[in-house]
Amino acid sequence: MATLIKILLITFYCCWATLYFKPVDGERILALSPIAGKSHWNFMEGILRALTDHGHQVTVLTPFPNGDRENYTEIDLSKEVRSLVRLNIDDVHKEFTAYIDLVNFINAYSRDTCKILSENNFIKSISTESKLNFDVIIIELMGSECVSYLSAKFDVPLIYVTPPPLISYLERSVLGHYPNPAVVSHVLADHSIPKTMIERFTNTMLLFFTTCWLQFISWLSRIVEKESFDLFELVKPSIVFSNSHFITDAPRPMPPSVIQVGGIHLKPPKKIPDDILEFIENSPHGVIVFTLGSVVAVSSIPETVRNDIIKVLSQVPQRVLMKYEDEMMIDIPENIMIKKWFPQRDILLHPNVKLFISHGGISGVYEAVDAGVPVLGFPVFFDQPRNLQNLVNAGMAILMNLNSVCEDTFMKAVLELVNNKKYMQNAKIASDRFKDRPLTPSKAIDYWTRYVVRHKGAPHLKSQAFNLKWYQYFLLDVIAVFILVILLVAYIMYKTLYLFKKSVFKSSAKSKSKSE
């Protein structure tokens, strides 16, 4: 009887422990996403959702709070950082078009976010602790590596997140290697592959200028401003989660520390709102989706260009869904529905969508590729020309200049993409390749995050190039020795020939004098 009671008591306590003490098998993650661009946050949000879905505990500082949930805590930065949403297109061209202005902005914005983070109450509170209560820090990298100071202060592994497909101007500093400008187009280039000598030349100059200028102004900022975070040595990341994929980006050499998770922001489709769904399904010739993303306001583009676009779209047989900030716009054509926001991802997956007119932001590019929809691209700035050029190379897109749009060229491009079946076929091929992966992005993020923590920062993944001086990296010391050896051999050969010639002349002179 006593034995039976013991068994019952043990069983009761085991059940009680199972109910109230859940095993914690996830890592504790601190995420910093201070860039107030919606597409940037889409990528980071996708990564963090993948981590919480796999049982990790995430605390994130973000300018786009959406509410806490299980294993997920947000700290609002929306009132502290400069918004990069719905900008006037003239301001975009003024501030982001010239390379030097763009690099200056990237550095200044990055350092401003570092200042904001260092003064944030939550960061201040954890900075006073002797030991950080997190296993790894995940940070969105834009320009300055000052954001790595928390990793340096607490000796916690660092993971970088890069929303653009690549960060040409920071690759040497972050990954240890320069991208080869002969085969890898710069993120700011207007081509996806440098095919001609002129493109290779301009690509090389662009890489040289942006890398050197960013390093210079970053160094100057640390010297002049002398912020508290500048006192820490820059930390190199254990790994980098890159918003890239070989379907939407040309093949290139990658170190093992770069994990490609392009498309991680793509969520399972939801039901389209009834009014939009009815509009789509009652379109016998299909639907065209038009948007310029979240950064640029469509209402800010030149009036003549905007009128030409609307006039052409009103004449096509398809219905049009247009993302436009002013829903009260007068004289809206019957075949056009205007809203401030559309569930773009869900709409593109509808089989009745025939064309996607877009600015070429990487989030929209992945949505179009995943859905297998042809694209008419109007790139505005940064990586958008390169993103769209990759789709042109895949045979599923046509590229146009937004500032030079006229009725004839725009109508011709729209009809070509809608009526020529090769664009839709190529889009479906790209979609099939994009989805064919050995591991989903979500599982890859979970695995590699655990890998970094499990292997104490995974220092073995970092390139040995970090241990080399610049002249060693470019083999200038080896080349110098090689040249010296050649010069030495040439000198020895010269002296040998000189002495041989001198000896021959001497002997011939002696024999001649004897004969006389």
Coordinates of C-alpha atoms in Angstrom, one line a residue:
M1 CA 0.0 0.0 0.0
A2 CA 2.8 2.4 0.9
T3 CA 4.5 1.6 -2.4
L4 CA 1.3 2.4 -4.3
I5 CA 1.0 5.8 -2.5
K6 CA 4.6 6.6 -3.4
I7 CA 3.9 5.8 -7.1
L8 CA 0.8 8.0 -7.1
L9 CA 2.7 10.9 -5.4
I10 CA 5.5 10.7 -7.9
T11 CA 3.1 10.6 -10.8
F12 CA 1.2 13.6 -9.4
Y13 CA 4.4 15.7 -9.1
C14 CA 5.6 14.7 -12.5
C15 CA 2.3 15.8 -14.1
W16 CA 2.4 19.1 -12.1
A17 CA 6.0 19.8 -13.2
T18 CA 5.0 19.1 -16.8
L19 CA 2.2 21.6 -16.6
Y20 CA 4.0 24.4 -14.8
F21 CA 7.7 24.0 -15.9
K22 CA 8.0 24.2 -19.6
P23 CA 11.5 23.4 -20.9
V24 CA 13.3 26.4 -22.5
D25 CA 15.1 25.2 -25.5
G26 CA 15.3 28.5 -27.4
E27 CA 17.9 31.2 -27.2
R28 CA 17.4 34.7 -25.7
I29 CA 17.8 37.2 -28.6
L30 CA 18.1 41.0 -28.5
A31 CA 17.3 42.5 -31.9
L32 CA 18.0 46.1 -33.0
S33 CA 16.1 47.3 -36.1
P34 CA 16.5 51.1 -36.0
I35 CA 16.1 51.8 -39.7
A36 CA 12.6 53.3 -40.3
G37 CA 12.1 51.9 -43.7
K38 CA 9.1 49.5 -44.1
S39 CA 10.9 47.1 -46.5
H40 CA 13.8 47.0 -44.1
W41 CA 11.4 46.1 -41.2
N42 CA 9.6 43.5 -43.4
F43 CA 12.8 41.5 -43.7
M44 CA 13.8 41.8 -40.0
E45 CA 10.2 41.0 -39.0
G46 CA 10.3 37.8 -41.1
I47 CA 13.5 36.8 -39.4
L48 CA 12.2 37.4 -35.9
R49 CA 9.0 35.6 -36.6
A50 CA 10.9 32.6 -37.8
L51 CA 12.9 32.7 -34.5
T52 CA 9.8 33.0 -32.2
D53 CA 8.1 30.2 -34.2
H54 CA 11.0 28.0 -33.3
G55 CA 10.8 28.7 -29.6
H56 CA 13.4 31.5 -29.3
Q57 CA 12.7 34.5 -27.0
V58 CA 13.0 37.8 -28.8
T59 CA 13.2 41.4 -27.6
V60 CA 13.3 43.9 -30.4
L61 CA 13.7 47.7 -30.7
T62 CA 11.7 48.7 -33.7
P63 CA 10.1 51.9 -35.3
F64 CA 7.2 49.7 -36.5
P65 CA 5.7 48.2 -33.3
N66 CA 2.9 45.7 -33.9
G67 CA 2.2 44.4 -30.4
D68 CA 3.8 41.8 -28.1
R69 CA 3.1 38.1 -28.4
E70 CA 4.4 34.9 -26.9
N71 CA 8.2 34.9 -26.7
Y72 CA 8.2 38.3 -28.4
T73 CA 8.6 41.8 -26.8
E74 CA 8.7 45.1 -28.7
I75 CA 10.3 48.4 -27.6
D76 CA 8.9 51.3 -29.7
L77 CA 11.4 53.6 -31.5
S78 CA 8.9 55.3 -33.8
K79 CA 9.1 58.6 -32.1
E80 CA 12.9 58.6 -32.0
V81 CA 14.1 57.8 -35.5
R82 CA 13.6 59.6 -38.8
S83 CA 10.9 57.9 -40.9
L84 CA 11.7 56.8 -44.4
V85 CA 8.1 56.2 -45.5
R86 CA 6.1 58.1 -48.1
L87 CA 8.8 60.6 -49.1
N88 CA 8.5 63.1 -51.8
I89 CA 10.1 61.9 -55.0
D90 CA 12.0 65.2 -55.4
D91 CA 13.5 64.8 -51.9
V92 CA 14.5 61.2 -52.8
H93 CA 16.3 62.3 -56.0
K94 CA 18.0 65.2 -54.1
E95 CA 19.2 63.1 -51.2
F96 CA 19.7 59.6 -52.5
T97 CA 20.6 59.8 -56.2
A98 CA 24.2 61.1 -56.2
Y99 CA 26.6 58.4 -54.9
I100 CA 28.4 60.8 -52.6
D101 CA 25.1 62.1 -51.1
L102 CA 23.8 58.6 -50.6
V103 CA 27.0 57.4 -48.9
N104 CA 27.0 60.5 -46.7
F105 CA 23.3 59.8 -45.8
I106 CA 24.0 56.2 -45.0
N107 CA 26.8 57.1 -42.6
A108 CA 24.9 59.9 -41.0
Y109 CA 21.7 58.0 -40.5
S110 CA 23.5 55.0 -39.1
R111 CA 25.4 57.1 -36.6
D112 CA 22.2 58.9 -35.6
T113 CA 20.6 55.6 -34.9
C114 CA 23.6 54.6 -32.8
K115 CA 23.2 57.8 -30.7
I116 CA 19.5 57.1 -30.4
L117 CA 20.1 53.5 -29.2
S118 CA 22.8 54.6 -26.7
E119 CA 20.3 57.1 -25.2
N120 CA 17.4 54.7 -25.2
N121 CA 16.1 53.9 -21.7
F122 CA 16.0 50.1 -22.3
I123 CA 19.6 50.1 -23.7
K124 CA 20.7 52.2 -20.7
S125 CA 19.1 49.8 -18.3
I126 CA 20.8 46.7 -19.7
S127 CA 24.1 48.6 -20.1
T128 CA 24.4 48.9 -16.3
E129 CA 24.2 45.1 -15.9
S130 CA 27.5 43.2 -15.5
K131 CA 26.3 40.5 -17.8
L132 CA 23.8 40.8 -20.7
N133 CA 20.8 38.5 -20.3
F134 CA 20.9 37.6 -24.0
D135 CA 22.7 34.8 -25.9
V136 CA 23.0 36.7 -29.2
I137 CA 22.4 40.1 -30.7
I138 CA 20.9 40.5 -34.1
I139 CA 21.4 44.0 -35.7
E140 CA 20.3 45.5 -39.0
L141 CA 23.4 46.9 -40.7
M142 CA 23.1 50.0 -42.9
G143 CA 26.4 51.9 -43.1
S144 CA 28.3 52.4 -39.8
E145 CA 29.4 49.5 -37.7
C146 CA 29.0 51.5 -34.6
V147 CA 25.9 49.4 -33.9
S148 CA 28.2 46.5 -32.9
Y149 CA 29.3 48.2 -29.6
L150 CA 26.8 46.3 -27.5
S151 CA 28.3 43.0 -28.7
A152 CA 31.8 44.3 -27.9
K153 CA 30.7 45.6 -24.4
F154 CA 29.1 42.4 -23.3
D155 CA 31.1 39.9 -25.4
V156 CA 27.9 38.4 -26.9
P157 CA 27.9 36.9 -30.5
L158 CA 26.8 39.3 -33.2
I159 CA 24.6 38.5 -36.2
Y160 CA 24.1 41.1 -38.9
V161 CA 20.9 41.4 -41.0
T162 CA 21.2 43.1 -44.4
P163 CA 17.8 44.0 -46.1
P164 CA 19.5 44.9 -49.4
P165 CA 20.7 41.9 -51.4
L166 CA 24.3 42.9 -50.7
I167 CA 26.4 45.6 -49.1
S168 CA 29.2 46.2 -51.6
Y169 CA 30.6 49.2 -49.8
L170 CA 30.9 47.2 -46.5
E171 CA 31.8 43.7 -47.6
R172 CA 35.6 44.0 -46.9
S173 CA 34.9 45.4 -43.4
V174 CA 32.2 43.0 -42.5
L175 CA 33.0 39.8 -44.4
G176 CA 36.8 40.2 -44.9
H177 CA 36.7 40.3 -48.7
Y178 CA 36.0 42.7 -51.5
P179 CA 33.4 41.7 -54.1
N180 CA 35.2 41.1 -57.5
P181 CA 34.0 44.1 -59.6
A182 CA 34.7 42.1 -62.8
V183 CA 31.8 39.7 -62.0
V184 CA 29.8 41.2 -59.1
S185 CA 27.8 44.3 -59.8
H186 CA 27.8 47.0 -57.1
V187 CA 24.5 47.3 -55.2
L188 CA 24.2 50.8 -56.6
A189 CA 25.0 49.8 -60.2
D190 CA 22.3 49.9 -62.9
H191 CA 23.3 46.5 -64.2
S192 CA 23.0 43.0 -62.7
I193 CA 26.2 41.7 -64.3
P194 CA 29.1 43.9 -65.6
K195 CA 29.3 42.5 -69.1
T196 CA 31.2 45.1 -71.0
M197 CA 34.6 46.7 -70.4
I198 CA 32.9 50.1 -69.6
E199 CA 30.6 48.4 -67.1
R200 CA 33.5 46.7 -65.4
F201 CA 35.5 49.9 -65.3
T202 CA 32.6 52.0 -63.8
N203 CA 31.8 49.1 -61.5
T204 CA 35.4 49.1 -60.2
M205 CA 35.4 52.9 -59.8
L206 CA 32.1 52.7 -57.9
L207 CA 33.3 50.0 -55.6
F208 CA 36.6 51.9 -55.0
F209 CA 34.9 55.3 -54.3
T210 CA 32.0 54.1 -52.1
T211 CA 34.2 51.8 -50.0
C212 CA 37.0 54.4 -49.5
W213 CA 34.7 57.3 -48.9
L214 CA 32.5 55.5 -46.4
Q215 CA 35.6 54.3 -44.5
F216 CA 37.0 57.8 -44.5
I217 CA 33.8 59.6 -43.3
S218 CA 33.3 56.8 -40.7
W219 CA 36.8 57.3 -39.4
L220 CA 36.4 61.1 -39.4
S221 CA 33.1 60.9 -37.6
R222 CA 34.7 58.8 -34.8
I223 CA 37.5 61.3 -34.5
V224 CA 35.4 64.4 -34.5
E225 CA 32.2 63.3 -32.6
K226 CA 33.9 61.0 -30.1
E227 CA 30.6 59.3 -29.0
S228 CA 30.6 56.8 -26.2
F229 CA 30.1 53.9 -28.6
D230 CA 33.2 55.0 -30.5
L231 CA 35.3 53.8 -27.6
F232 CA 34.6 50.2 -28.4
E233 CA 36.5 48.2 -31.0
L234 CA 34.3 47.2 -34.0
V235 CA 33.1 43.6 -33.8
K236 CA 32.9 41.4 -36.8
P237 CA 29.7 39.3 -37.1
S238 CA 29.6 35.6 -36.7
I239 CA 27.2 35.3 -39.6
V240 CA 25.1 37.6 -41.8
F241 CA 21.5 36.9 -42.8
S242 CA 21.4 38.3 -46.3
N243 CA 18.2 39.2 -48.2
S244 CA 19.4 37.5 -51.4
H245 CA 18.8 34.4 -53.5
F246 CA 20.5 33.1 -56.6
I247 CA 17.3 33.5 -58.7
T248 CA 17.0 37.2 -58.0
D249 CA 20.8 37.9 -57.8
A250 CA 23.6 36.8 -60.1
P251 CA 25.8 33.9 -58.8
R252 CA 28.8 35.0 -57.0
P253 CA 31.4 33.8 -54.5
M254 CA 30.1 33.8 -50.9
P255 CA 31.9 33.1 -47.6
P256 CA 30.2 30.4 -45.4
S257 CA 29.2 33.1 -42.9
V258 CA 26.7 34.6 -45.4
I259 CA 23.3 32.9 -45.1
Q260 CA 20.9 33.7 -48.0
V261 CA 17.4 33.9 -46.7
G262 CA 15.8 36.0 -49.4
G263 CA 12.0 35.8 -49.3
I264 CA 11.8 35.2 -45.5
H265 CA 9.2 38.0 -45.3
L266 CA 6.7 36.1 -47.4
K267 CA 3.8 35.0 -45.3
P268 CA 1.2 32.4 -46.0
P269 CA -1.6 34.0 -48.1
K270 CA -4.7 35.4 -46.4
K271 CA -8.1 36.0 -47.7
I272 CA -8.3 39.1 -49.9
P273 CA -10.9 41.7 -48.7
D274 CA -14.3 41.2 -50.4
D275 CA -14.4 44.4 -52.4
I276 CA -10.9 43.9 -53.8
L277 CA -11.6 40.2 -54.5
E278 CA -14.8 41.0 -56.4
F279 CA -13.0 43.6 -58.4
I280 CA -10.3 41.1 -59.4
E281 CA -12.6 38.1 -60.2
N282 CA -14.9 40.2 -62.3
S283 CA -12.1 41.2 -64.6
P284 CA -12.4 39.1 -67.7
H285 CA -9.0 40.2 -69.1
G286 CA -7.2 40.0 -65.8
V287 CA -5.7 42.6 -63.4
I288 CA -2.7 44.9 -63.3
V289 CA -1.2 45.9 -59.9
F290 CA 0.5 49.3 -59.7
T291 CA 2.6 50.5 -56.7
L292 CA 5.8 52.5 -56.0
G293 CA 6.2 50.9 -52.5
S294 CA 6.3 52.6 -49.1
V295 CA 9.2 55.0 -49.5
V296 CA 8.0 57.1 -52.4
A297 CA 4.5 58.7 -52.5
V298 CA 2.8 58.2 -55.9
S299 CA 1.1 61.6 -55.5
S300 CA 4.6 63.2 -55.4
I301 CA 5.7 62.1 -58.9
P302 CA 5.5 64.9 -61.6
E303 CA 1.9 65.6 -62.7
T304 CA 2.6 65.1 -66.4
V305 CA 4.1 61.6 -65.7
R306 CA 1.3 60.7 -63.3
N307 CA -1.4 61.8 -65.8
D308 CA 0.2 59.8 -68.6
I309 CA 0.4 56.7 -66.5
I310 CA -3.3 57.0 -65.4
K311 CA -4.4 57.7 -69.0
V312 CA -2.6 54.6 -70.4
L313 CA -3.9 52.4 -67.6
S314 CA -7.5 53.6 -68.2
Q315 CA -7.2 52.5 -71.9
V316 CA -6.0 48.9 -71.3
P317 CA -8.6 46.1 -71.2
Q318 CA -7.4 44.9 -67.8
R319 CA -8.6 46.3 -64.5
V320 CA -6.0 48.1 -62.4
L321 CA -5.4 48.1 -58.7
M322 CA -3.4 51.3 -57.9
K323 CA -1.8 52.1 -54.6
Y324 CA -2.3 55.9 -54.2
E325 CA -2.2 58.1 -51.2
D326 CA -5.2 60.3 -52.2
E327 CA -8.3 58.0 -52.4
M328 CA -10.4 61.1 -53.0
M329 CA -8.7 61.8 -56.4
I330 CA -11.3 63.1 -58.9
D331 CA -12.0 61.6 -62.3
I332 CA -10.9 58.1 -61.4
P333 CA -11.3 55.8 -64.5
E334 CA -13.9 53.0 -64.2
N335 CA -11.3 50.2 -64.6
I336 CA -9.1 51.6 -61.8
M337 CA -9.5 51.0 -58.1
I338 CA -7.5 53.3 -55.9
K339 CA -6.6 52.6 -52.2
K340 CA -3.9 53.8 -49.8
W341 CA -3.0 50.2 -49.1
F342 CA -3.5 46.8 -50.8
P343 CA -2.6 43.3 -49.4
Q344 CA 0.0 43.1 -52.2
R345 CA 1.4 39.7 -51.4
D346 CA -2.1 38.1 -51.4
I347 CA -3.2 39.9 -54.5
L348 CA -0.1 38.9 -56.6
L349 CA -0.8 35.2 -55.8
H350 CA -4.3 35.5 -57.4
P351 CA -4.2 33.7 -60.8
N352 CA -6.0 36.6 -62.5
V353 CA -3.1 39.0 -62.0
K354 CA -1.3 39.6 -65.3
L355 CA 1.2 42.3 -64.5
F356 CA 2.9 44.0 -61.6
I357 CA 4.1 47.6 -62.1
S358 CA 6.6 48.3 -59.4
H359 CA 9.6 50.4 -58.3
G360 CA 11.8 47.4 -57.8
G361 CA 12.1 47.2 -54.0
I362 CA 13.5 43.9 -53.0
S363 CA 10.4 42.9 -51.0
G364 CA 8.1 43.4 -54.0
V365 CA 10.6 41.7 -56.3
Y366 CA 10.5 38.5 -54.1
E367 CA 6.7 38.7 -54.0
A368 CA 6.5 38.9 -57.8
V369 CA 9.0 36.1 -58.3
D370 CA 7.2 33.9 -55.7
A371 CA 3.9 34.5 -57.5
G372 CA 5.3 34.1 -61.0
V373 CA 4.0 37.5 -62.3
P374 CA 5.8 39.6 -65.0
V375 CA 7.1 43.0 -63.8
L376 CA 7.2 46.5 -65.4
G377 CA 9.9 48.3 -63.4
F378 CA 10.3 52.0 -62.6
P379 CA 13.4 52.1 -60.4
V380 CA 13.8 55.2 -58.2
F381 CA 17.0 54.8 -56.2
F382 CA 19.5 52.6 -54.3
D383 CA 19.4 48.9 -55.2
Q384 CA 16.2 49.1 -57.3
P385 CA 17.8 49.4 -60.8
R386 CA 20.0 46.3 -60.0
N387 CA 17.0 44.3 -58.6
L388 CA 14.9 44.9 -61.7
Q389 CA 17.8 44.3 -64.1
N390 CA 18.1 40.8 -62.5
L391 CA 14.4 40.2 -63.5
V392 CA 15.1 41.5 -67.0
N393 CA 17.9 39.0 -67.3
A394 CA 15.4 36.3 -66.2
G395 CA 13.2 37.3 -69.1
M396 CA 10.2 38.3 -66.9
A397 CA 10.5 42.1 -66.8
I398 CA 10.9 45.3 -68.7
L399 CA 12.7 48.3 -67.3
M400 CA 11.7 52.0 -67.8
N401 CA 12.8 55.4 -66.6
L402 CA 10.0 57.0 -64.5
N403 CA 11.1 60.6 -65.3
S404 CA 10.9 60.0 -69.1
V405 CA 7.6 58.1 -69.3
C406 CA 5.3 59.0 -72.1
E407 CA 2.0 57.5 -73.3
D408 CA 3.4 55.6 -76.3
T409 CA 6.4 53.9 -74.6
F410 CA 4.4 53.1 -71.5
M411 CA 1.5 51.6 -73.5
K412 CA 3.9 49.6 -75.6
A413 CA 5.6 48.1 -72.6
V414 CA 2.3 47.2 -70.8
L415 CA 0.9 45.5 -73.9
E416 CA 4.2 43.6 -74.6
L417 CA 4.3 42.2 -71.0
V418 CA 0.6 41.3 -71.0
N419 CA 0.2 39.9 -74.5
N420 CA 3.6 38.2 -75.0
K421 CA 3.3 34.8 -73.2
K422 CA 7.1 34.4 -72.8
Y423 CA 7.2 36.9 -69.9
M424 CA 4.6 34.9 -67.9
Q425 CA 6.3 31.6 -68.8
N426 CA 9.7 32.9 -67.7
A427 CA 8.1 34.3 -64.5
K428 CA 6.7 30.8 -63.7
I429 CA 10.1 29.2 -64.3
A430 CA 11.8 31.7 -62.0
S431 CA 9.1 31.0 -59.4
D432 CA 9.7 27.3 -59.5
R433 CA 13.4 27.7 -59.1
F434 CA 12.9 30.2 -56.2
K435 CA 10.7 27.7 -54.3
D436 CA 13.0 24.7 -54.9
R437 CA 15.2 24.9 -51.8
P438 CA 16.8 22.2 -49.6
L439 CA 15.9 24.1 -46.5
T440 CA 13.2 26.8 -45.9
P441 CA 14.5 30.3 -44.9
S442 CA 12.8 29.9 -41.6
K443 CA 14.6 26.6 -40.7
A444 CA 17.9 28.0 -42.0
I445 CA 17.6 31.1 -39.6
D446 CA 16.7 28.8 -36.7
Y447 CA 19.6 26.4 -37.4
W448 CA 22.3 29.1 -37.9
T449 CA 21.2 31.1 -34.9
R450 CA 21.5 28.1 -32.7
Y451 CA 24.8 27.2 -34.4
V452 CA 26.3 30.6 -33.5
V453 CA 25.3 30.2 -29.8
R454 CA 26.3 26.6 -29.7
H455 CA 29.8 27.3 -31.0
K456 CA 30.5 30.4 -28.9
G457 CA 30.2 32.9 -31.7
A458 CA 31.5 30.5 -34.4
P459 CA 34.9 32.2 -34.9
H460 CA 35.9 29.5 -37.3
L461 CA 33.4 30.9 -39.9
K462 CA 35.2 34.3 -40.0
S463 CA 37.6 34.8 -42.9
Q464 CA 41.3 34.8 -42.3
A465 CA 41.4 37.9 -44.5
F466 CA 40.6 39.8 -41.3
N467 CA 44.2 39.0 -40.1
L468 CA 45.8 40.6 -43.2
K469 CA 46.9 44.1 -43.8
W470 CA 45.6 45.8 -46.9
Y471 CA 48.8 45.3 -48.8
Q472 CA 48.9 41.6 -47.8
Y473 CA 45.3 41.1 -48.9
F474 CA 46.1 42.4 -52.4
L475 CA 49.4 40.4 -52.4
L476 CA 51.4 43.5 -52.9
D477 CA 54.2 42.1 -50.7
V478 CA 54.2 38.9 -52.7
I479 CA 54.2 40.9 -55.9
A480 CA 57.0 43.1 -54.6
V481 CA 59.1 40.0 -53.8
F482 CA 58.3 38.5 -57.2
I483 CA 59.4 41.8 -59.0
L484 CA 62.6 41.9 -56.9
V485 CA 63.4 38.3 -57.8
I486 CA 62.9 39.1 -61.5
L487 CA 65.0 42.2 -61.2
L488 CA 67.7 40.3 -59.3
V489 CA 67.7 37.5 -61.9
A490 CA 67.8 40.1 -64.7
Y491 CA 70.7 41.8 -63.0
I492 CA 72.6 38.6 -62.5
M493 CA 72.1 37.7 -66.1
Y494 CA 73.1 41.2 -67.2
K495 CA 76.3 41.0 -65.1
T496 CA 77.1 37.5 -66.3
L497 CA 76.6 38.6 -70.0
Y498 CA 78.7 41.7 -69.4
L499 CA 81.5 39.8 -67.8
F500 CA 81.4 37.2 -70.5
K501 CA 81.4 39.8 -73.2
K502 CA 84.3 41.6 -71.5
S503 CA 86.2 38.3 -71.2
V504 CA 85.7 37.5 -74.8
F505 CA 86.8 40.9 -76.0
K506 CA 89.9 40.7 -73.8
S507 CA 90.9 37.3 -75.1
S508 CA 90.3 38.4 -78.7
A509 CA 92.3 41.6 -78.2
K510 CA 95.2 39.5 -76.8
S511 CA 95.2 37.1 -79.6
K512 CA 95.1 39.9 -82.1
S513 CA 98.1 41.6 -80.5
K514 CA 100.1 38.4 -80.5
S515 CA 99.4 37.8 -84.2
E516 CA 100.7 41.3 -85.0

